[in-house]
Amino acid sequence: MSKQRWQTMQQTKEHDSTTKQGTENQRVRDKHVRDLMVGKRRLVEVPYTASLAHTMNALVANKVVAVPVAAPPGHWIGAGGSMIMESDKQTGAVRKHYIGMVTMLDILSYIAGDDDHDQMNGTGDVSDIDVKMAVPVSSIIGHCLEGLSLWTLNHNTSLLDCMELFSKGIHRALVPLDSHMENISGVELVESASSYRMLTQMDLLMFLKEHASDIQGIISRTVRESGAVTANVFAITERTTVIEAIKCMRAAMLNAVPIIRASTDAHEDHSQLKNGRGRKLVGTFSATDLRGCHLATLQSWLPLSALDFTESVSKSPLYEASDSPRELVTCVAESSLAEVIDKAVTKHVHRVWVVDQQGLLVGLVSLTDMIRVLMLALLSHSQAM
């Protein structure tokens, strides 16, 4: 066989493979937000007058990590200036205005506080948690940046446009069931509908996992090859207390942090975030780990080390865990994207820690990272066809 003929055969083979992948990917690119909303349950929300205690109970009972806050129309400025309204389907009269999103981290950040007037004593214990938990939820919107991000996605929005939003770090959006803007596709700050459903990054990845056969060429690549690994990873040590961990997470706008082995340096400050890269990974601390605590016992958990909390407190009969205790979910840089997505979805975690063969931390792959590389690959395959 001549060299020229062999090269022609190889080029034909590569073209056929690219064409096949493009055809498979097209089935995913043709999907819309409405395809992701099949079977979605009613929206979990709280009124603006709800106490933090009521709000935390709503998070626990419904096994969610965030809820939108509803208020009477005309009295509030919505998050980011948003005007997302619920209106009567028949008359169009506006019934409520969604003024923001409250997450578990918002509540914990408020409980922990970081100022003198927050009534902290020398052990890091909050002196009167009942008083703090009685304040209205509307008073803490915006304590964390995520609470100021309130968006809607029209059900006609393409899957790729939805992926673009979530690839920028937006974790969730409201989807109107009967939008008055049927011809709009994309992200909106103004919307009026008789009801909404919530769409999250996890929902999107679960959908893509179910359609894995259509993106096999993309997800078979390693997380290193696909550029999904974030090398900069902030961590706390095994000696960091729960209350210090919460303060660190609020300051850095993180919903979870890895727990690393403390160094032998006697002067290491365990109250501050560390560069976790190259340190031994021993655990994970997430804001959602605290959502199952009885309020009466939450005060006693705050001075514990975050590692002790994750390992021991969930075994207490006083702790009503809404999920099973979180295990350490890791991968290596050579793990396939498919494997990492499967771990995130199956274990219901929002990030997978990347470690080396010695268990030393080398980075992380977040849901945002996964969605970003999937979107870029789908776009590049589309342009190649």
PDB file of N, CA, C and O in Angstrom, residues 351-379:
ATOM      1  N   ARG A 351     -18.398  18.696  44.086  1.00  0.00           N
ATOM      2  CA  ARG A 351     -17.013  18.743  43.626  1.00  0.00           C
ATOM      3  C   ARG A 351     -16.353  17.411  43.952  1.00  0.00           C
ATOM      4  O   ARG A 351     -16.758  16.729  44.913  1.00  0.00           O
ATOM      5  N   VAL A 352     -15.378  17.033  43.131  1.00  0.00           N
ATOM      6  CA  VAL A 352     -14.612  15.811  43.361  1.00  0.00           C
ATOM      7  C   VAL A 352     -13.158  16.230  43.519  1.00  0.00           C
ATOM      8  O   VAL A 352     -12.607  16.932  42.662  1.00  0.00           O
ATOM      9  N   TRP A 353     -12.539  15.824  44.645  1.00  0.00           N
ATOM     10  CA  TRP A 353     -11.142  16.200  44.897  1.00  0.00           C
ATOM     11  C   TRP A 353     -10.223  15.348  44.043  1.00  0.00           C
ATOM     12  O   TRP A 353     -10.407  14.141  43.929  1.00  0.00           O
ATOM     13  N   VAL A 354      -9.213  15.980  43.449  1.00  0.00           N
ATOM     14  CA  VAL A 354      -8.228  15.266  42.633  1.00  0.00           C
ATOM     15  C   VAL A 354      -6.984  15.030  43.489  1.00  0.00           C
ATOM     16  O   VAL A 354      -6.424  15.981  44.055  1.00  0.00           O
ATOM     17  N   VAL A 355      -6.587  13.779  43.615  1.00  0.00           N
ATOM     18  CA  VAL A 355      -5.434  13.417  44.438  1.00  0.00           C
ATOM     19  C   VAL A 355      -4.426  12.632  43.606  1.00  0.00           C
ATOM     20  O   VAL A 355      -4.754  12.117  42.529  1.00  0.00           O
ATOM     21  N   ASP A 356      -3.188  12.532  44.123  1.00  0.00           N
ATOM     22  CA  ASP A 356      -2.197  11.684  43.455  1.00  0.00           C
ATOM     23  C   ASP A 356      -2.206  10.302  44.113  1.00  0.00           C
ATOM     24  O   ASP A 356      -3.070  10.002  44.953  1.00  0.00           O
ATOM     25  N   GLN A 357      -1.257   9.465  43.734  1.00  0.00           N
ATOM     26  CA  GLN A 357      -1.238   8.090  44.232  1.00  0.00           C
ATOM     27  C   GLN A 357      -0.984   8.001  45.731  1.00  0.00           C
ATOM     28  O   GLN A 357      -1.314   7.005  46.374  1.00  0.00           O
ATOM     29  N   GLN A 358      -0.432   9.056  46.324  1.00  0.00           N
ATOM     30  CA  GLN A 358      -0.169   9.090  47.765  1.00  0.00           C
ATOM     31  C   GLN A 358      -1.304   9.746  48.555  1.00  0.00           C
ATOM     32  O   GLN A 358      -1.212   9.911  49.770  1.00  0.00           O
ATOM     33  N   GLY A 359      -2.366  10.115  47.848  1.00  0.00           N
ATOM     34  CA  GLY A 359      -3.493  10.762  48.514  1.00  0.00           C
ATOM     35  C   GLY A 359      -3.270  12.231  48.788  1.00  0.00           C
ATOM     36  O   GLY A 359      -3.989  12.829  49.605  1.00  0.00           O
ATOM     37  N   LEU A 360      -2.269  12.820  48.123  1.00  0.00           N
ATOM     38  CA  LEU A 360      -2.008  14.250  48.277  1.00  0.00           C
ATOM     39  C   LEU A 360      -2.888  15.032  47.308  1.00  0.00           C
ATOM     40  O   LEU A 360      -3.085  14.633  46.160  1.00  0.00           O
ATOM     41  N   LEU A 361      -3.404  16.154  47.773  1.00  0.00           N
ATOM     42  CA  LEU A 361      -4.338  16.958  47.002  1.00  0.00           C
ATOM     43  C   LEU A 361      -3.626  17.675  45.853  1.00  0.00           C
ATOM     44  O   LEU A 361      -2.601  18.318  46.060  1.00  0.00           O
ATOM     45  N   VAL A 362      -4.162  17.542  44.649  1.00  0.00           N
ATOM     46  CA  VAL A 362      -3.570  18.234  43.497  1.00  0.00           C
ATOM     47  C   VAL A 362      -4.565  19.172  42.817  1.00  0.00           C
ATOM     48  O   VAL A 362      -4.201  19.922  41.922  1.00  0.00           O
ATOM     49  N   GLY A 363      -5.833  19.141  43.223  1.00  0.00           N
ATOM     50  CA  GLY A 363      -6.825  20.029  42.617  1.00  0.00           C
ATOM     51  C   GLY A 363      -8.234  19.542  42.890  1.00  0.00           C
ATOM     52  O   GLY A 363      -8.471  18.704  43.750  1.00  0.00           O
ATOM     53  N   LEU A 364      -9.156  20.087  42.124  1.00  0.00           N
ATOM     54  CA  LEU A 364     -10.551  19.673  42.250  1.00  0.00           C
ATOM     55  C   LEU A 364     -11.245  19.809  40.904  1.00  0.00           C
ATOM     56  O   LEU A 364     -10.800  20.556  40.020  1.00  0.00           O
ATOM     57  N   VAL A 365     -12.330  19.067  40.746  1.00  0.00           N
ATOM     58  CA  VAL A 365     -13.204  19.193  39.577  1.00  0.00           C
ATOM     59  C   VAL A 365     -14.597  19.500  40.123  1.00  0.00           C
ATOM     60  O   VAL A 365     -15.217  18.652  40.767  1.00  0.00           O
ATOM     61  N   SER A 366     -15.073  20.719  39.904  1.00  0.00           N
ATOM     62  CA  SER A 366     -16.386  21.127  40.396  1.00  0.00           C
ATOM     63  C   SER A 366     -17.448  20.875  39.332  1.00  0.00           C
ATOM     64  O   SER A 366     -17.129  20.595  38.164  1.00  0.00           O
ATOM     65  N   LEU A 367     -18.712  20.976  39.726  1.00  0.00           N
ATOM     66  CA  LEU A 367     -19.787  20.853  38.736  1.00  0.00           C
ATOM     67  C   LEU A 367     -19.635  21.921  37.660  1.00  0.00           C
ATOM     68  O   LEU A 367     -19.879  21.656  36.479  1.00  0.00           O
ATOM     69  N   THR A 368     -19.216  23.108  38.069  1.00  0.00           N
ATOM     70  CA  THR A 368     -18.988  24.182  37.099  1.00  0.00           C
ATOM     71  C   THR A 368     -17.914  23.781  36.095  1.00  0.00           C
ATOM     72  O   THR A 368     -18.063  24.007  34.884  1.00  0.00           O
ATOM     73  N   ASP A 369     -16.826  23.167  36.577  1.00  0.00           N
ATOM     74  CA  ASP A 369     -15.751  22.710  35.680  1.00  0.00           C
ATOM     75  C   ASP A 369     -16.267  21.666  34.699  1.00  0.00           C
ATOM     76  O   ASP A 369     -15.956  21.706  33.502  1.00  0.00           O
ATOM     77  N   MET A 370     -17.036  20.699  35.202  1.00  0.00           N
ATOM     78  CA  MET A 370     -17.561  19.631  34.351  1.00  0.00           C
ATOM     79  C   MET A 370     -18.435  20.198  33.247  1.00  0.00           C
ATOM     80  O   MET A 370     -18.304  19.832  32.073  1.00  0.00           O
ATOM     81  N   ILE A 371     -19.341  21.105  33.614  1.00  0.00           N
ATOM     82  CA  ILE A 371     -20.255  21.688  32.635  1.00  0.00           C
ATOM     83  C   ILE A 371     -19.489  22.532  31.626  1.00  0.00           C
ATOM     84  O   ILE A 371     -19.779  22.501  30.424  1.00  0.00           O
ATOM     85  N   ARG A 372     -18.483  23.261  32.093  1.00  0.00           N
ATOM     86  CA  ARG A 372     -17.699  24.120  31.197  1.00  0.00           C
ATOM     87  C   ARG A 372     -17.003  23.312  30.101  1.00  0.00           C
ATOM     88  O   ARG A 372     -17.092  23.659  28.920  1.00  0.00           O
ATOM     89  N   VAL A 373     -16.318  22.231  30.476  1.00  0.00           N
ATOM     90  CA  VAL A 373     -15.573  21.466  29.469  1.00  0.00           C
ATOM     91  C   VAL A 373     -16.525  20.716  28.540  1.00  0.00           C
ATOM     92  O   VAL A 373     -16.227  20.551  27.344  1.00  0.00           O
ATOM     93  N   LEU A 374     -17.663  20.265  29.055  1.00  0.00           N
ATOM     94  CA  LEU A 374     -18.654  19.613  28.197  1.00  0.00           C
ATOM     95  C   LEU A 374     -19.203  20.596  27.171  1.00  0.00           C
ATOM     96  O   LEU A 374     -19.333  20.279  25.987  1.00  0.00           O
ATOM     97  N   MET A 375     -19.509  21.808  27.616  1.00  0.00           N
ATOM     98  CA  MET A 375     -20.047  22.824  26.705  1.00  0.00           C
ATOM     99  C   MET A 375     -19.039  23.185  25.620  1.00  0.00           C
ATOM    100  O   MET A 375     -19.383  23.250  24.431  1.00  0.00           O
ATOM    101  N   LEU A 376     -17.781  23.411  26.019  1.00  0.00           N
ATOM    102  CA  LEU A 376     -16.755  23.779  25.038  1.00  0.00           C
ATOM    103  C   LEU A 376     -16.529  22.672  24.023  1.00  0.00           C
ATOM    104  O   LEU A 376     -16.341  22.932  22.826  1.00  0.00           O
ATOM    105  N   ALA A 377     -16.571  21.418  24.483  1.00  0.00           N
ATOM    106  CA  ALA A 377     -16.386  20.292  23.561  1.00  0.00           C
ATOM    107  C   ALA A 377     -17.559  20.182  22.580  1.00  0.00           C
ATOM    108  O   ALA A 377     -17.357  19.943  21.385  1.00  0.00           O
ATOM    109  N   LEU A 378     -18.772  20.375  23.072  1.00  0.00           N
ATOM    110  CA  LEU A 378     -19.943  20.326  22.196  1.00  0.00           C
ATOM    111  C   LEU A 378     -19.903  21.433  21.165  1.00  0.00           C
ATOM    112  O   LEU A 378     -20.242  21.230  19.994  1.00  0.00           O
ATOM    113  N   LEU A 379     -19.462  22.610  21.584  1.00  0.00           N
ATOM    114  CA  LEU A 379     -19.353  23.744  20.661  1.00  0.00           C
ATOM    115  C   LEU A 379     -18.285  23.493  19.597  1.00  0.00           C
ATOM    116  O   LEU A 379     -18.498  23.764  18.407  1.00  0.00           O
TER     117      LEU A 379
END
